[in-house]
PDB file of C-alpha atoms in Angstrom:
ATOM      1  CA  MET A   1      34.258 -46.858 -12.264  1.00  0.00           C
ATOM      2  CA  ASN A   2      35.654 -43.483 -13.199  1.00  0.00           C
ATOM      3  CA  THR A   3      33.805 -40.658 -11.449  1.00  0.00           C
ATOM      4  CA  GLN A   4      35.190 -37.192 -11.433  1.00  0.00           C
ATOM      5  CA  VAL A   5      34.970 -35.048  -8.343  1.00  0.00           C
ATOM      6  CA  TYR A   6      34.776 -31.328  -9.034  1.00  0.00           C
ATOM      7  CA  LEU A   7      36.409 -29.196  -6.460  1.00  0.00           C
ATOM      8  CA  ALA A   8      36.155 -25.442  -6.027  1.00  0.00           C
ATOM      9  CA  TYR A   9      39.426 -24.811  -7.847  1.00  0.00           C
ATOM     10  CA  ASP A  10      38.103 -26.763 -10.876  1.00  0.00           C
ATOM     11  CA  PHE A  11      35.513 -24.020 -11.542  1.00  0.00           C
ATOM     12  CA  PRO A  12      37.409 -20.934 -12.745  1.00  0.00           C
ATOM     13  CA  LEU A  13      36.563 -17.403 -11.709  1.00  0.00           C
ATOM     14  CA  LEU A  14      35.358 -16.367 -15.163  1.00  0.00           C
ATOM     15  CA  SER A  15      32.899 -19.267 -15.151  1.00  0.00           C
ATOM     16  CA  VAL A  16      31.561 -18.068 -11.807  1.00  0.00           C
ATOM     17  CA  LEU A  17      31.052 -14.575 -13.211  1.00  0.00           C
ATOM     18  CA  TRP A  18      29.269 -15.903 -16.310  1.00  0.00           C
ATOM     19  CA  THR A  19      27.045 -18.096 -14.136  1.00  0.00           C
ATOM     20  CA  MET A  20      26.139 -15.131 -11.921  1.00  0.00           C
ATOM     21  CA  LEU A  21      25.402 -12.966 -14.979  1.00  0.00           C
ATOM     22  CA  GLY A  22      23.213 -15.696 -16.459  1.00  0.00           C
ATOM     23  CA  PHE A  23      21.306 -16.058 -13.206  1.00  0.00           C
ATOM     24  CA  ALA A  24      20.800 -12.269 -12.928  1.00  0.00           C
ATOM     25  CA  ILE A  25      19.476 -12.067 -16.496  1.00  0.00           C
ATOM     26  CA  TRP A  26      17.164 -15.008 -15.801  1.00  0.00           C
ATOM     27  CA  VAL A  27      15.756 -13.221 -12.716  1.00  0.00           C
ATOM     28  CA  LEU A  28      15.338  -9.970 -14.685  1.00  0.00           C
ATOM     29  CA  TRP A  29      13.553 -11.864 -17.445  1.00  0.00           C
ATOM     30  CA  PHE A  30      10.978 -13.240 -15.008  1.00  0.00           C
ATOM     31  CA  PHE A  31      10.580  -9.795 -13.448  1.00  0.00           C
ATOM     32  CA  LEU A  32       9.828  -8.328 -16.891  1.00  0.00           C
ATOM     33  CA  LEU A  33       7.484 -11.189 -17.753  1.00  0.00           C
ATOM     34  CA  PHE A  34       5.392 -10.718 -14.614  1.00  0.00           C
ATOM     35  CA  LYS A  35       5.422  -6.937 -15.003  1.00  0.00           C
ATOM     36  CA  ILE A  36       3.939  -7.345 -18.477  1.00  0.00           C
ATOM     37  CA  ILE A  37       1.342  -9.837 -17.272  1.00  0.00           C
ATOM     38  CA  PHE A  38       0.252  -7.407 -14.535  1.00  0.00           C
ATOM     39  CA  ASP A  39       0.124  -4.596 -17.097  1.00  0.00           C
ATOM     40  CA  ILE A  40      -2.128  -6.662 -19.354  1.00  0.00           C
ATOM     41  CA  PHE A  41      -4.653  -6.988 -16.536  1.00  0.00           C
ATOM     42  CA  ARG A  42      -4.217  -3.362 -15.398  1.00  0.00           C
ATOM     43  CA  ASP A  43      -5.066  -1.896 -18.795  1.00  0.00           C
ATOM     44  CA  ASP A  44      -8.687  -0.726 -18.928  1.00  0.00           C
ATOM     45  CA  ALA A  45      -8.508   0.017 -22.669  1.00  0.00           C
ATOM     46  CA  LEU A  46      -8.111  -3.667 -23.539  1.00  0.00           C
ATOM     47  CA  GLY A  47     -11.215  -5.791 -23.683  1.00  0.00           C
ATOM     48  CA  GLY A  48     -11.474  -9.336 -22.416  1.00  0.00           C
ATOM     49  CA  TRP A  49     -10.472 -10.950 -25.709  1.00  0.00           C
ATOM     50  CA  GLY A  50      -7.570  -8.552 -26.116  1.00  0.00           C
ATOM     51  CA  LYS A  51      -6.289  -9.410 -22.662  1.00  0.00           C
ATOM     52  CA  ALA A  52      -6.714 -13.134 -23.345  1.00  0.00           C
ATOM     53  CA  GLY A  53      -4.900 -12.830 -26.678  1.00  0.00           C
ATOM     54  CA  TRP A  54      -1.938 -10.909 -25.266  1.00  0.00           C
ATOM     55  CA  LEU A  55      -1.719 -13.245 -22.273  1.00  0.00           C
ATOM     56  CA  ALA A  56      -1.749 -16.336 -24.497  1.00  0.00           C
ATOM     57  CA  PHE A  57       0.879 -14.772 -26.772  1.00  0.00           C
ATOM     58  CA  VAL A  58       3.141 -13.912 -23.814  1.00  0.00           C
ATOM     59  CA  ILE A  59       2.765 -17.359 -22.225  1.00  0.00           C
ATOM     60  CA  VAL A  60       2.945 -19.539 -25.367  1.00  0.00           C
ATOM     61  CA  LEU A  61       5.809 -17.631 -27.019  1.00  0.00           C
ATOM     62  CA  PRO A  62       7.357 -15.795 -24.071  1.00  0.00           C
ATOM     63  CA  PHE A  63      10.410 -14.196 -25.717  1.00  0.00           C
ATOM     64  CA  LEU A  64       8.621 -13.074 -28.856  1.00  0.00           C
ATOM     65  CA  GLY A  65       5.455 -12.150 -26.939  1.00  0.00           C
ATOM     66  CA  VAL A  66       7.290  -9.969 -24.430  1.00  0.00           C
ATOM     67  CA  PHE A  67       9.309  -8.152 -27.079  1.00  0.00           C
ATOM     68  CA  VAL A  68       6.266  -7.531 -29.299  1.00  0.00           C
ATOM     69  CA  TYR A  69       4.267  -6.320 -26.279  1.00  0.00           C
ATOM     70  CA  LEU A  70       7.049  -3.914 -25.291  1.00  0.00           C
ATOM     71  CA  ILE A  71       7.257  -2.528 -28.837  1.00  0.00           C
ATOM     72  CA  ALA A  72       3.485  -2.259 -29.327  1.00  0.00           C
ATOM     73  CA  ARG A  73       2.366  -1.137 -25.878  1.00  0.00           C
ATOM     74  CA  GLY A  74       5.517  -0.156 -23.983  1.00  0.00           C
ATOM     75  CA  LYS A  75       4.811   3.599 -23.881  1.00  0.00           C
ATOM     76  CA  GLY A  76       1.303   3.073 -22.512  1.00  0.00           C
ATOM     77  CA  MET A  77       2.720   0.632 -19.989  1.00  0.00           C
ATOM     78  CA  GLY A  78       4.730   3.363 -18.302  1.00  0.00           C
ATOM     79  CA  GLN A  79       1.790   5.781 -18.365  1.00  0.00           C
ATOM     80  CA  ARG A  80      -0.520   3.211 -16.750  1.00  0.00           C
ATOM     81  CA  GLU A  81       2.027   2.601 -14.012  1.00  0.00           C
ATOM     82  CA  LEU A  82       2.326   6.359 -13.352  1.00  0.00           C
ATOM     83  CA  ASP A  83      -1.461   6.730 -13.244  1.00  0.00           C
ATOM     84  CA  GLN A  84      -1.755   3.883 -10.759  1.00  0.00           C
ATOM     85  CA  ALA A  85       0.999   5.344  -8.557  1.00  0.00           C
ATOM     86  CA  ARG A  86      -0.700   8.772  -8.584  1.00  0.00           C
ATOM     87  CA  ALA A  87      -4.053   7.218  -7.697  1.00  0.00           C
ATOM     88  CA  GLN A  88      -2.523   5.284  -4.816  1.00  0.00           C
ATOM     89  CA  ARG A  89      -0.772   8.420  -3.554  1.00  0.00           C
ATOM     90  CA  LYS A  90      -4.034  10.397  -3.755  1.00  0.00           C
ATOM     91  CA  GLU A  91      -5.908   7.704  -1.809  1.00  0.00           C
ATOM     92  CA  PHE A  92      -3.172   7.561   0.826  1.00  0.00           C
ATOM     93  CA  ASP A  93      -3.107  11.350   1.229  1.00  0.00           C
ATOM     94  CA  SER A  94      -6.887  11.518   1.619  1.00  0.00           C
ATOM     95  CA  TYR A  95      -6.767   8.702   4.195  1.00  0.00           C
ATOM     96  CA  VAL A  96      -4.069  10.508   6.183  1.00  0.00           C
ATOM     97  CA  ARG A  97      -6.046  13.774   6.096  1.00  0.00           C
ATOM     98  CA  GLU A  98      -9.185  11.956   7.233  1.00  0.00           C
ATOM     99  CA  ALA A  99      -7.434  10.001   9.994  1.00  0.00           C
ATOM    100  CA  ALA A 100      -5.454  12.971  11.299  1.00  0.00           C
ATOM    101  CA  ALA A 101      -8.337  15.448  11.332  1.00  0.00           C
ATOM    102  CA  PRO A 102      -9.885  15.946  14.768  1.00  0.00           C
ATOM    103  CA  PRO A 103     -13.561  15.039  14.991  1.00  0.00           C
ATOM    104  CA  SER A 104     -15.955  17.946  14.627  1.00  0.00           C
ATOM    105  CA  SER A 105     -18.133  19.167  17.476  1.00  0.00           C
ATOM    106  CA  ALA A 106     -21.184  17.688  15.780  1.00  0.00           C
ATOM    107  CA  GLU A 107     -19.536  14.255  15.608  1.00  0.00           C
ATOM    108  CA  GLN A 108     -18.497  14.439  19.257  1.00  0.00           C
ATOM    109  CA  LEU A 109     -22.010  15.491  20.322  1.00  0.00           C
ATOM    110  CA  ALA A 110     -23.527  12.658  18.287  1.00  0.00           C
ATOM    111  CA  LYS A 111     -21.231  10.171  20.040  1.00  0.00           C
ATOM    112  CA  LEU A 112     -22.113  11.631  23.433  1.00  0.00           C
ATOM    113  CA  SER A 113     -25.808  11.443  22.627  1.00  0.00           C
ATOM    114  CA  ASP A 114     -25.403   7.823  21.581  1.00  0.00           C
ATOM    115  CA  LEU A 115     -23.567   7.029  24.832  1.00  0.00           C
ATOM    116  CA  ARG A 116     -26.340   8.664  26.854  1.00  0.00           C
ATOM    117  CA  ALA A 117     -29.049   6.830  24.869  1.00  0.00           C
ATOM    118  CA  ARG A 118     -27.361   3.497  25.591  1.00  0.00           C
ATOM    119  CA  GLY A 119     -27.087   4.385  29.260  1.00  0.00           C
ATOM    120  CA  ASP A 120     -23.296   4.327  29.329  1.00  0.00           C
ATOM    121  CA  ILE A 121     -23.138   7.852  30.790  1.00  0.00           C
ATOM    122  CA  THR A 122     -25.525   9.753  33.055  1.00  0.00           C
ATOM    123  CA  ASP A 123     -27.284  13.003  32.177  1.00  0.00           C
ATOM    124  CA  GLU A 124     -24.866  14.913  34.425  1.00  0.00           C
ATOM    125  CA  GLU A 125     -21.840  13.400  32.684  1.00  0.00           C
ATOM    126  CA  PHE A 126     -23.455  14.208  29.346  1.00  0.00           C
ATOM    127  CA  ARG A 127     -23.928  17.875  30.309  1.00  0.00           C
ATOM    128  CA  GLN A 128     -20.324  18.153  31.523  1.00  0.00           C
ATOM    129  CA  ALA A 129     -18.926  16.554  28.355  1.00  0.00           C
ATOM    130  CA  LYS A 130     -21.221  18.689  26.198  1.00  0.00           C
ATOM    131  CA  GLY A 131     -19.884  21.793  27.934  1.00  0.00           C
ATOM    132  CA  LEU A 132     -16.310  20.702  27.174  1.00  0.00           C
ATOM    133  CA  VAL A 133     -17.133  20.007  23.525  1.00  0.00           C
ATOM    134  CA  LEU A 134     -18.897  23.319  23.000  1.00  0.00           C
ATOM    135  CA  GLY A 135     -16.113  25.233  24.712  1.00  0.00           C
ATOM    136  CA  ASP A 136     -18.155  26.397  27.697  1.00  0.00           C
ATOM    137  CA  ALA A 137     -16.420  27.040  31.002  1.00  0.00           C
ATOM    138  CA  VAL A 138     -14.695  24.014  32.439  1.00  0.00           C
ATOM    139  CA  PRO A 139     -17.050  22.304  34.894  1.00  0.00           C
ATOM    140  CA  GLU A 140     -15.878  22.372  38.503  1.00  0.00           C
ATOM    141  CA  SER A 141     -15.768  18.600  38.814  1.00  0.00           C
ATOM    142  CA  HIS A 142     -13.439  18.472  35.797  1.00  0.00           C
ATOM    143  CA  ALA A 143     -11.176  21.176  37.204  1.00  0.00           C
ATOM    144  CA  THR A 144     -10.995  19.290  40.497  1.00  0.00           C
ATOM    145  CA  SER A 145     -10.091  16.031  38.778  1.00  0.00           C
ATOM    146  CA  VAL A 146      -7.352  17.665  36.689  1.00  0.00           C
ATOM    147  CA  THR A 147      -5.693  19.857  39.334  1.00  0.00           C
ATOM    148  CA  GLY A 148      -6.842  18.201  42.525  1.00  0.00           C
ATOM    149  CA  LEU A 149      -8.093  21.609  43.776  1.00  0.00           C
ATOM    150  CA  THR A 150     -11.614  22.994  43.927  1.00  0.00           C
ATOM    151  CA  GLY A 151     -12.583  26.246  42.220  1.00  0.00           C
ATOM    152  CA  ASP A 152     -12.119  28.297  45.460  1.00  0.00           C
ATOM    153  CA  GLU A 153      -8.700  26.784  46.134  1.00  0.00           C
ATOM    154  CA  GLN A 154      -7.567  27.517  42.527  1.00  0.00           C
ATOM    155  CA  GLN A 155      -8.423  31.227  42.872  1.00  0.00           C
ATOM    156  CA  ARG A 156      -6.113  31.687  45.894  1.00  0.00           C
TER     157      ARG A 156
END
């Protein structure tokens, strides 16, 4: 029984480098393959049969399919990716503007009215909150709760 045991020094440094290069190229190949598959489904100009044909071509003959796809549709692939990135950025910016904007007086009054209709706040609390929303003078009960002093004590 003659079994060879390979030790670390039996695998030369150049072989390690070639193995790492091969693995990196293999990972890049799969990255490119999936990027093309996502682009096939992202493209609105292709119909259903066109998408099915390209997908079958890329899956059945992966090397040839990927290279032909890159030659035939590579320029549009970059443009579609840019368009998608711009659309995502536009949606994000509009969401941030919407989330960061303070609610308008009308929205605040509608919420207060809804709270009063449900009975969560009394009519007096509604009037005080309405005065704060509309920018009227600060009610005395609010001034007392903030400073701990009544209106007469604040004037002194």
